[in-house]
PDB file of C-alpha atoms in Angstrom:
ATOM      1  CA  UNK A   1     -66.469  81.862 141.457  1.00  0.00           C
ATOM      2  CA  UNK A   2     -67.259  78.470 141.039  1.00  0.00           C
ATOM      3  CA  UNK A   3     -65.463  75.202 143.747  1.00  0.00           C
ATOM      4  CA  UNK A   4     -62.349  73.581 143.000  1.00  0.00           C
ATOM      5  CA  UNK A   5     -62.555  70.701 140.864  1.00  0.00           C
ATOM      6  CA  UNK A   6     -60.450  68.607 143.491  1.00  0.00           C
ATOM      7  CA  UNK A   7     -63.625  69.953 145.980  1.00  0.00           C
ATOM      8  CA  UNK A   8     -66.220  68.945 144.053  1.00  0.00           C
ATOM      9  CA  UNK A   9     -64.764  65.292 143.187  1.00  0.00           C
ATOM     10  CA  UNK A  10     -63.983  64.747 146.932  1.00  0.00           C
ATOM     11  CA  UNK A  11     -67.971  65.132 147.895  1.00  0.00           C
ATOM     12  CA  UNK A  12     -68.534  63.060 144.494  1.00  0.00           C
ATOM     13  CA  UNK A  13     -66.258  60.072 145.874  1.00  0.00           C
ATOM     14  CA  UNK A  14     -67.754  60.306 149.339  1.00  0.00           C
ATOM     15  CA  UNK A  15     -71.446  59.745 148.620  1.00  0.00           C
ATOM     16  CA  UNK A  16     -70.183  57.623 145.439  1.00  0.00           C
ATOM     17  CA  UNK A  17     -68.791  55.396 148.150  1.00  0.00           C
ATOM     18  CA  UNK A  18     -71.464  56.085 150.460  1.00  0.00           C
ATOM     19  CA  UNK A  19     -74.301  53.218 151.336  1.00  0.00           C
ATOM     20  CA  UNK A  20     -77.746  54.527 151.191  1.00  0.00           C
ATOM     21  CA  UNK A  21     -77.933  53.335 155.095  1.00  0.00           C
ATOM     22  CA  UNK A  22     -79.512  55.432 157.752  1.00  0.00           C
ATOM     23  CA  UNK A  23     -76.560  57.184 159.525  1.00  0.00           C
ATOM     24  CA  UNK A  24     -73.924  55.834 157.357  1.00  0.00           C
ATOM     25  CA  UNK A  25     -72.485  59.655 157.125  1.00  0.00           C
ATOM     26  CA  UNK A  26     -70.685  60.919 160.131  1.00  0.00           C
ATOM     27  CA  UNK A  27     -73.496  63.953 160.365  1.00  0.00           C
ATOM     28  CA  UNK A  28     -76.560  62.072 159.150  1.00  0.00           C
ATOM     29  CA  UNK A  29     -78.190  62.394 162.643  1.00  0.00           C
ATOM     30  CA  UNK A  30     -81.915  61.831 163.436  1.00  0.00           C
ATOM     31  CA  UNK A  31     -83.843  64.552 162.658  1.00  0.00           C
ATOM     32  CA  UNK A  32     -84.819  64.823 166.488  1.00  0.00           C
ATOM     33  CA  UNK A  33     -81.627  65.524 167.423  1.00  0.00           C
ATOM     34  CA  UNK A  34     -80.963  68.464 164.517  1.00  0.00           C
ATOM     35  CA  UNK A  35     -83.532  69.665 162.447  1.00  0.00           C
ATOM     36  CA  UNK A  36     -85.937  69.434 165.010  1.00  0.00           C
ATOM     37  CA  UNK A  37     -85.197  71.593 167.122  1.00  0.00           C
ATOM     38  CA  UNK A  38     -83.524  73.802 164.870  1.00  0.00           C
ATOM     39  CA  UNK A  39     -86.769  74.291 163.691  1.00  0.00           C
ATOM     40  CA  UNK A  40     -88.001  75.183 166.337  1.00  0.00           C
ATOM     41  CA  UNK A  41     -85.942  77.892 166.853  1.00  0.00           C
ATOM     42  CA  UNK A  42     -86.354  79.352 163.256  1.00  0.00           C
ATOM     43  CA  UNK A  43     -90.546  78.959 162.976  1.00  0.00           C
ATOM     44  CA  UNK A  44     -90.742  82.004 165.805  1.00  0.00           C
ATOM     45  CA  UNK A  45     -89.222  84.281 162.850  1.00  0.00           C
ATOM     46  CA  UNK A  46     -90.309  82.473 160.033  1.00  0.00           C
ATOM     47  CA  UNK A  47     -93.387  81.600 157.127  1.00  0.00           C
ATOM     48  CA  UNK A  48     -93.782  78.333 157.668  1.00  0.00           C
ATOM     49  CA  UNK A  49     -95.893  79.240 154.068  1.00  0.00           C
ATOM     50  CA  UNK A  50     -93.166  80.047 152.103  1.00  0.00           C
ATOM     51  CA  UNK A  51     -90.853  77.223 150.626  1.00  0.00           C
ATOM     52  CA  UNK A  52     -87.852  75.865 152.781  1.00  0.00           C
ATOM     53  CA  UNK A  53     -84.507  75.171 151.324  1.00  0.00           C
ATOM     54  CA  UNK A  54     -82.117  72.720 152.784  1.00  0.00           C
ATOM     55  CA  UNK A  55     -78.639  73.725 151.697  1.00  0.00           C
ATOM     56  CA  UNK A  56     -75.870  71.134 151.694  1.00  0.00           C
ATOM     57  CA  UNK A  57     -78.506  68.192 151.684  1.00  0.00           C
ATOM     58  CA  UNK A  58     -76.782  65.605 151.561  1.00  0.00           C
ATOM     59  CA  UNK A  59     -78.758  62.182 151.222  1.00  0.00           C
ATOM     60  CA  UNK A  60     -81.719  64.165 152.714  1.00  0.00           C
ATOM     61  CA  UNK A  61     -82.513  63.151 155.841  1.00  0.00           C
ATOM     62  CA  UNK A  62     -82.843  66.845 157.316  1.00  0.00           C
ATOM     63  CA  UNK A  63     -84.740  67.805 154.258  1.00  0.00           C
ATOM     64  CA  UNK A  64     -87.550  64.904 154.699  1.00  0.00           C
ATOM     65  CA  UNK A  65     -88.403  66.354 157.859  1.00  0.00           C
ATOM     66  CA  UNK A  66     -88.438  69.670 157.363  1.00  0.00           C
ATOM     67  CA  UNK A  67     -91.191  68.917 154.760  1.00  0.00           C
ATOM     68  CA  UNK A  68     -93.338  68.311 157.359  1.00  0.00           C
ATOM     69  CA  UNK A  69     -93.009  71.728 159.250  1.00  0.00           C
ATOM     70  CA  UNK A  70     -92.827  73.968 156.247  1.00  0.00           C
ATOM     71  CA  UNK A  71     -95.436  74.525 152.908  1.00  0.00           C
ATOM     72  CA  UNK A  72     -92.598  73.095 150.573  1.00  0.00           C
ATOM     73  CA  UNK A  73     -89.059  71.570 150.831  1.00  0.00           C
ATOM     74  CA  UNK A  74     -86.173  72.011 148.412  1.00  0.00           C
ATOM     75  CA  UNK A  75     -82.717  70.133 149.079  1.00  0.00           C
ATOM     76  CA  UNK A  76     -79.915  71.478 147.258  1.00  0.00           C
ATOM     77  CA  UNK A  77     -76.435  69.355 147.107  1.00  0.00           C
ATOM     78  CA  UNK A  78     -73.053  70.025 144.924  1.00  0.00           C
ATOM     79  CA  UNK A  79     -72.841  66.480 144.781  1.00  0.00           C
ATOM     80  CA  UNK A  80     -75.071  64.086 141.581  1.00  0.00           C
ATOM     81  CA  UNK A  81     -74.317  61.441 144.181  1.00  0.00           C
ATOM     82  CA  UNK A  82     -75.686  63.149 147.561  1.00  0.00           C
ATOM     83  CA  UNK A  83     -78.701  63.931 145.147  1.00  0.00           C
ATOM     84  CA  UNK A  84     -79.395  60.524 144.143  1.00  0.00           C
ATOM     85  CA  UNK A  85     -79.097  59.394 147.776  1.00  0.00           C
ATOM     86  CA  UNK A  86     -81.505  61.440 148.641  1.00  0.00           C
ATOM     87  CA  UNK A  87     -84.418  61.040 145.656  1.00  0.00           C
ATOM     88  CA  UNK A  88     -83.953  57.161 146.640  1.00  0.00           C
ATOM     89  CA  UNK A  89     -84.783  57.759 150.210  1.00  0.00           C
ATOM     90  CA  UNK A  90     -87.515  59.902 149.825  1.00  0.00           C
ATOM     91  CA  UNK A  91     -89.971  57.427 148.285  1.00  0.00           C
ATOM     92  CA  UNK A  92     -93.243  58.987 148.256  1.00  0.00           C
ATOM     93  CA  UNK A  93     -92.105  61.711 150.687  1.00  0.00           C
ATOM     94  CA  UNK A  94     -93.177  65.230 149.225  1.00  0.00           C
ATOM     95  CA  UNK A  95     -89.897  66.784 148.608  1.00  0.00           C
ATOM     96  CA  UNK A  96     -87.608  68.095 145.818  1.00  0.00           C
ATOM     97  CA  UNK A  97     -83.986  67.421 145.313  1.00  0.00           C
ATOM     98  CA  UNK A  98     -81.500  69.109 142.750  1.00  0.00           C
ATOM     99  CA  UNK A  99     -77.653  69.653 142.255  1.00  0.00           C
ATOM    100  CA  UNK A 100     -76.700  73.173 142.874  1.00  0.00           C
ATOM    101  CA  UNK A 101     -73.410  75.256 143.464  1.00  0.00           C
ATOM    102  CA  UNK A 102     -73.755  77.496 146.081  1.00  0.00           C
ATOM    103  CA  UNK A 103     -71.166  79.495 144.624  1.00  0.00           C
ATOM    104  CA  UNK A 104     -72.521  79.731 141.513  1.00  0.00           C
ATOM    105  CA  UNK A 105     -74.391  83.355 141.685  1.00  0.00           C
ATOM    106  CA  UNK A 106     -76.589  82.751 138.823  1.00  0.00           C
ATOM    107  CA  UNK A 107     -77.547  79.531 139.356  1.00  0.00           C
ATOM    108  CA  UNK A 108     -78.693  80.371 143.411  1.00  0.00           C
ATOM    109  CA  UNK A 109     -80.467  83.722 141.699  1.00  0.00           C
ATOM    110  CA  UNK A 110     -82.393  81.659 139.287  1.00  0.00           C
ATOM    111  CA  UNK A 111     -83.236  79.154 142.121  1.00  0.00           C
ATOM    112  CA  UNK A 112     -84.950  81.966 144.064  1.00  0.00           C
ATOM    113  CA  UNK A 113     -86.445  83.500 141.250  1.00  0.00           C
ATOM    114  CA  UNK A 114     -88.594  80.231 140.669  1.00  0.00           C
ATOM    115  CA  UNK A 115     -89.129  79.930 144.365  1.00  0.00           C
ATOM    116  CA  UNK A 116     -89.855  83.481 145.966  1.00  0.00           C
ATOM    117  CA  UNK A 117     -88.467  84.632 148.871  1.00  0.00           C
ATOM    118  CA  UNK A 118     -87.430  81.604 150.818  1.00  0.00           C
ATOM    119  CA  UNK A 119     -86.651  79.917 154.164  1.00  0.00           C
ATOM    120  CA  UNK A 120     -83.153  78.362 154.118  1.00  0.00           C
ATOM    121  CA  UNK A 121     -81.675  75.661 156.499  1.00  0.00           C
ATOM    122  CA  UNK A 122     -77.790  74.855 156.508  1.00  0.00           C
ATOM    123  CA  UNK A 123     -76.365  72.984 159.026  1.00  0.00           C
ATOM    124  CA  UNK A 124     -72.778  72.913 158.944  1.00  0.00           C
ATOM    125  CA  UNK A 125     -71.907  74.056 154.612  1.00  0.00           C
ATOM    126  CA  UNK A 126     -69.740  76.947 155.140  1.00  0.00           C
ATOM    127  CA  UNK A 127     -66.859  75.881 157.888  1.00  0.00           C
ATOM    128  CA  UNK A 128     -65.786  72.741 155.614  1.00  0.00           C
ATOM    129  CA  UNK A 129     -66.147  75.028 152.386  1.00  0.00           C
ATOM    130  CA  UNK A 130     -63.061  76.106 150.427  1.00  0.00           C
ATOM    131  CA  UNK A 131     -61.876  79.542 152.123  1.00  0.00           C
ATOM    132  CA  UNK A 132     -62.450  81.294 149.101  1.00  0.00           C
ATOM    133  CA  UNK A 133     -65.757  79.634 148.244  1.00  0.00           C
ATOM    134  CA  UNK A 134     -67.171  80.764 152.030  1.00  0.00           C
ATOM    135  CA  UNK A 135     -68.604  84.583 151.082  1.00  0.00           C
ATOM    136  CA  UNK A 136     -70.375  82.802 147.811  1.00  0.00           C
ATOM    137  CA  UNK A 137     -72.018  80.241 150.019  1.00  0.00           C
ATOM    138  CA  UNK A 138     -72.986  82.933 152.830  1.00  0.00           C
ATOM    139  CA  UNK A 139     -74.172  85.211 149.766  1.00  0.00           C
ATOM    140  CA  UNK A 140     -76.359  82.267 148.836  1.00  0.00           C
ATOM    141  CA  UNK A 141     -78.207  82.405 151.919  1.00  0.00           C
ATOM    142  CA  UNK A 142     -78.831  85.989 151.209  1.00  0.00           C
ATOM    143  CA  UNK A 143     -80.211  85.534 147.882  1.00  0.00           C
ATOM    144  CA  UNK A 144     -82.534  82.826 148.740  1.00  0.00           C
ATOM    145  CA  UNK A 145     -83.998  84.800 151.888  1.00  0.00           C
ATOM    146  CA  UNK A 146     -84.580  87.498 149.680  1.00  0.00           C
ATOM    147  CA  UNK A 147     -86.302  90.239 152.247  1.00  0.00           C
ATOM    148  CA  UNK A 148     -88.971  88.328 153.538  1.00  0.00           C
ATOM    149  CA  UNK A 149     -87.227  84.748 154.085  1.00  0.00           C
ATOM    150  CA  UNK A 150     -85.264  83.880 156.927  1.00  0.00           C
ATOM    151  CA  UNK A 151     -82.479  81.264 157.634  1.00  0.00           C
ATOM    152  CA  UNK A 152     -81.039  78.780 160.352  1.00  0.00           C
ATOM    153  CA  UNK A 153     -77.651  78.295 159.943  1.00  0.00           C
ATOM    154  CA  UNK A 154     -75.779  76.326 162.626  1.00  0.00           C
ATOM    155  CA  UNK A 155     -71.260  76.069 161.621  1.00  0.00           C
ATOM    156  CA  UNK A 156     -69.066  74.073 163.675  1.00  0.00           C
ATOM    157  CA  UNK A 157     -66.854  76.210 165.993  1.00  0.00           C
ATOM    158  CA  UNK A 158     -63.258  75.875 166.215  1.00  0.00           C
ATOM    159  CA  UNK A 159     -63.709  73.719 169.066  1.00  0.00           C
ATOM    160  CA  UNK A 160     -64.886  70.727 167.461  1.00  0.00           C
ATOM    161  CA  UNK A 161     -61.263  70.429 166.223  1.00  0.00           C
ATOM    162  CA  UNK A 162     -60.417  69.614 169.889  1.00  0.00           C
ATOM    163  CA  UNK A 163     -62.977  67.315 169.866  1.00  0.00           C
ATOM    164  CA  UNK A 164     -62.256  65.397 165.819  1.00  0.00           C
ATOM    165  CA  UNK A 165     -58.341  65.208 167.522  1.00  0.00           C
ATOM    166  CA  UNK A 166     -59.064  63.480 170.516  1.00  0.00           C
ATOM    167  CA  UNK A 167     -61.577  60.552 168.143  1.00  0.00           C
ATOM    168  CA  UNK A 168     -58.531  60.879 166.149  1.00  0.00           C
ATOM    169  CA  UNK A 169     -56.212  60.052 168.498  1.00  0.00           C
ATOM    170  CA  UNK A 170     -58.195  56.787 169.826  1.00  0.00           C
ATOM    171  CA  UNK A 171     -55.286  54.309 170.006  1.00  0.00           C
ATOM    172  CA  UNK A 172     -57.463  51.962 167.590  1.00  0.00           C
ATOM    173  CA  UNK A 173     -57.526  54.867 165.199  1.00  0.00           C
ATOM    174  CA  UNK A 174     -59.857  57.308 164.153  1.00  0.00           C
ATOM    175  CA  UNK A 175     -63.611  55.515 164.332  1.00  0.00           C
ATOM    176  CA  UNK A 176     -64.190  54.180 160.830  1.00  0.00           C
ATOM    177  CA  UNK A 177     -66.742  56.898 159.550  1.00  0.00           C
ATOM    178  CA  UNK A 178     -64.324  59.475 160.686  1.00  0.00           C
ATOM    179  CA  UNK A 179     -61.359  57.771 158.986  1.00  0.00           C
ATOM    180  CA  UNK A 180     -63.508  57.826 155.906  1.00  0.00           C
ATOM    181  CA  UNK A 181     -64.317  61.576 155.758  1.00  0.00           C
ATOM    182  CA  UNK A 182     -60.319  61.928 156.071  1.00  0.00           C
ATOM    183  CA  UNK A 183     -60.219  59.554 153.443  1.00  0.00           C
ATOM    184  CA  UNK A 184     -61.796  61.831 150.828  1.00  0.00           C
ATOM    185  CA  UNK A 185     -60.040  64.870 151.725  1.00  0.00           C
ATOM    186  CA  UNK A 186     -63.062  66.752 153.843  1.00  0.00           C
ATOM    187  CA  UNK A 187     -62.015  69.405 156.335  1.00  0.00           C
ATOM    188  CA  UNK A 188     -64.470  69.640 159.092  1.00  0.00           C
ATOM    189  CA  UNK A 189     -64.452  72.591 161.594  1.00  0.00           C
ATOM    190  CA  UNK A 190     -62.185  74.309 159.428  1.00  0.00           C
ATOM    191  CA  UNK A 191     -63.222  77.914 159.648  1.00  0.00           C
ATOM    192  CA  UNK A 192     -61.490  80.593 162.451  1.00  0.00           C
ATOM    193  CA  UNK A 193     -63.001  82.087 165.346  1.00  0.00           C
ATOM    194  CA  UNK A 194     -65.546  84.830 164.157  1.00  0.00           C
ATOM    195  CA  UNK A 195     -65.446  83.938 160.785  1.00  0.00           C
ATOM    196  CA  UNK A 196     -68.550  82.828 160.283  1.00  0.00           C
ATOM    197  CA  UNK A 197     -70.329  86.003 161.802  1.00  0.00           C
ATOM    198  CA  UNK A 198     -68.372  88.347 159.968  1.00  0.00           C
ATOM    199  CA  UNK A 199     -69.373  86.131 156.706  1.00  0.00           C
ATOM    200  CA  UNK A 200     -72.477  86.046 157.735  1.00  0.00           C
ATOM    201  CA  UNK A 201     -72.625  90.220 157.769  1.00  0.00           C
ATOM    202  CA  UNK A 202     -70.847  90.784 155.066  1.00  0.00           C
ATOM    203  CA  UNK A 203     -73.535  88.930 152.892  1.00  0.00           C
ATOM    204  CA  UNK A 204     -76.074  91.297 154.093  1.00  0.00           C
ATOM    205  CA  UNK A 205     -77.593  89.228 156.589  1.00  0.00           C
ATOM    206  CA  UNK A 206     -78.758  90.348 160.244  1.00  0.00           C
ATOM    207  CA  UNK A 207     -79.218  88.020 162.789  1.00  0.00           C
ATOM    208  CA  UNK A 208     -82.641  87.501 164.661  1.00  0.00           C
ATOM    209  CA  UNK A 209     -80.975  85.154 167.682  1.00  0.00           C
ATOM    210  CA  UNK A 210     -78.092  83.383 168.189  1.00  0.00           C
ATOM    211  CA  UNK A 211     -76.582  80.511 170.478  1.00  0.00           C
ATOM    212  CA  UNK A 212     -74.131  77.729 171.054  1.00  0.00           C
ATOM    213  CA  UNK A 213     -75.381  74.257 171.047  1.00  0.00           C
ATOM    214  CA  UNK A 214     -73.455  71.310 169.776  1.00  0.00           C
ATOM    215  CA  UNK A 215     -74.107  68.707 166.414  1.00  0.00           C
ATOM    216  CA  UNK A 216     -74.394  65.368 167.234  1.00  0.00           C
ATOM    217  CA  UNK A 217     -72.982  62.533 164.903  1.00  0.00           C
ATOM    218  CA  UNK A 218     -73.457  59.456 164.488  1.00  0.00           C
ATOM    219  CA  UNK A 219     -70.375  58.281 165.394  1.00  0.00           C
ATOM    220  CA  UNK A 220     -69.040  57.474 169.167  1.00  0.00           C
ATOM    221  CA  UNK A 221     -65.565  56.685 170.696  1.00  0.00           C
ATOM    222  CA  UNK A 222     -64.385  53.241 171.568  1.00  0.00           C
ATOM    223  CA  UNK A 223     -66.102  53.575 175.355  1.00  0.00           C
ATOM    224  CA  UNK A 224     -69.529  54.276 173.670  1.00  0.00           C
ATOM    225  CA  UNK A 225     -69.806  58.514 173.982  1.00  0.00           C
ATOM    226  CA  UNK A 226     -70.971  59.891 171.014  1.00  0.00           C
ATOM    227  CA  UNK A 227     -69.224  62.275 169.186  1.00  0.00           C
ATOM    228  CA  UNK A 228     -70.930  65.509 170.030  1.00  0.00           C
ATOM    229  CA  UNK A 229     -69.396  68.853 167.826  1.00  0.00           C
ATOM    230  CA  UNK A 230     -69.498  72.372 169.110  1.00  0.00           C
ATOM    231  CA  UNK A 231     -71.589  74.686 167.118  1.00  0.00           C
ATOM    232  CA  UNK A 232     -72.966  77.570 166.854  1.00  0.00           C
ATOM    233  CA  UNK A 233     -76.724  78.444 165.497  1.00  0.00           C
ATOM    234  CA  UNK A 234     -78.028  81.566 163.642  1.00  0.00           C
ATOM    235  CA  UNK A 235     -81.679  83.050 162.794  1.00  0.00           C
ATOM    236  CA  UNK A 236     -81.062  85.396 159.924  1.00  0.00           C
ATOM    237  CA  UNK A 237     -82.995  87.970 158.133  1.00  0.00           C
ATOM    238  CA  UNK A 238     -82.251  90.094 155.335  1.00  0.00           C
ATOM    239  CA  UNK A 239     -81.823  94.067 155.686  1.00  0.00           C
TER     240      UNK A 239
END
């Protein structure tokens, strides 16, 4: 299957209307805060040789850094727009960008059949996917890994809905990069309880380690406290 049309134009609208500032997306945190240590947490299990691919890109921030802990970095994005973002940030930095589907099966196989077996980062793709898009996307991450990859994947938990009500419910209104992912239609932390695990197995994919952590945006309440979302993280291999 491939996305909705109405899915696909909402994430073209968004980083159509998006500026090419640092942090001007509710989840473009610093790298310190997310893909750092997420990679540290994956490089135990993982090549660091083989070729990483950052699914759900965005403008690229995540993927600019992992470039520096891994042979080769690849971010992949459903939106033209999020791509663009991205090429224009990089600069000279040595790392690919390209649209891609995650739910389109042939397109994902003939990604990893020009990479190899393959690392694979996503940080928060499947809970604000379409419910019937979410076994594609995990299936993607089980294509790319291939047998000798291995992923990170970190989903919002239903908790974080507690947490996007209460910024919601500021009595000045949702803070404005909230109000703007609202705006276009995007459903964050939209997933059950144990859905993501059972998606996760039903793909094929066994997981290393596991943990709770949280994903820090970078967006805070009217007193100043960040916005902090509950999450979950996974190491995955193949079987």
């Amino acid at each position: 299957m491939n996305v909705s049309d109405n899915y696909r134009g909402n994430w073209e609208s968004y980083w159509s209307e998006t500026s090419d500032a640092p942090g001007e997306a509710i989840w473009d945190s610093d790298p310190s805060l997310t893909a750092e240590p997420h990679s540290a947490l994956l490089l135990p299990h993982a090549d660091r040789a083989r070729p990483i691919v950052d699914l759900g890109c965005g403008n690229g921030t995540q993927t600019r850094y992992l470039a520096t802990r891994f042979a080769r970095a690849v971010g992949v994005d459903l939106s033209h727009a999020a791509v663009e973002h991205a090429r224009r940030a990089a600069g000279d930095t040595p790392v690919e960008f390209e649209q891609l589907d995650l739910t389109d099966s042939d397109a994902v196989k003939a990604l990893h059949d020009r990479l190899g077996d393959c690392n694979v980062y996503m940080r928060a793709v499947i809970h604000q996917s379409e419910p019937a898009a979410r076994p594609a996307v995990a299936a993607a991450v089980a294509t790319l890994i291939g047998s000798a990859g291995r992923a990170f994947v970190v989903e919002l938990t239903p908790a974080s809905r507690d947490v996007l009500g209460r910024a919601a419910a500021e009595p000045s209104g949702p803070p404005p990069k909230l109000q703007r992912v609202f705006h276009h239609h995007l459903k964050p932390a939209d997933a059950d309880e144990g859905e993501i695990p059972r998606l996760l197995g039903e793909a094929g994919l066994t997981v290393l380690a596991e943990g709770d952590t949280v994903l820090p945006q970078t967006e805070h309440l009217t007193d100043g406290t960040r916005i902090d979302l509950p999450a979950r993280w996974f190491v995955l291999a193949g079987r």
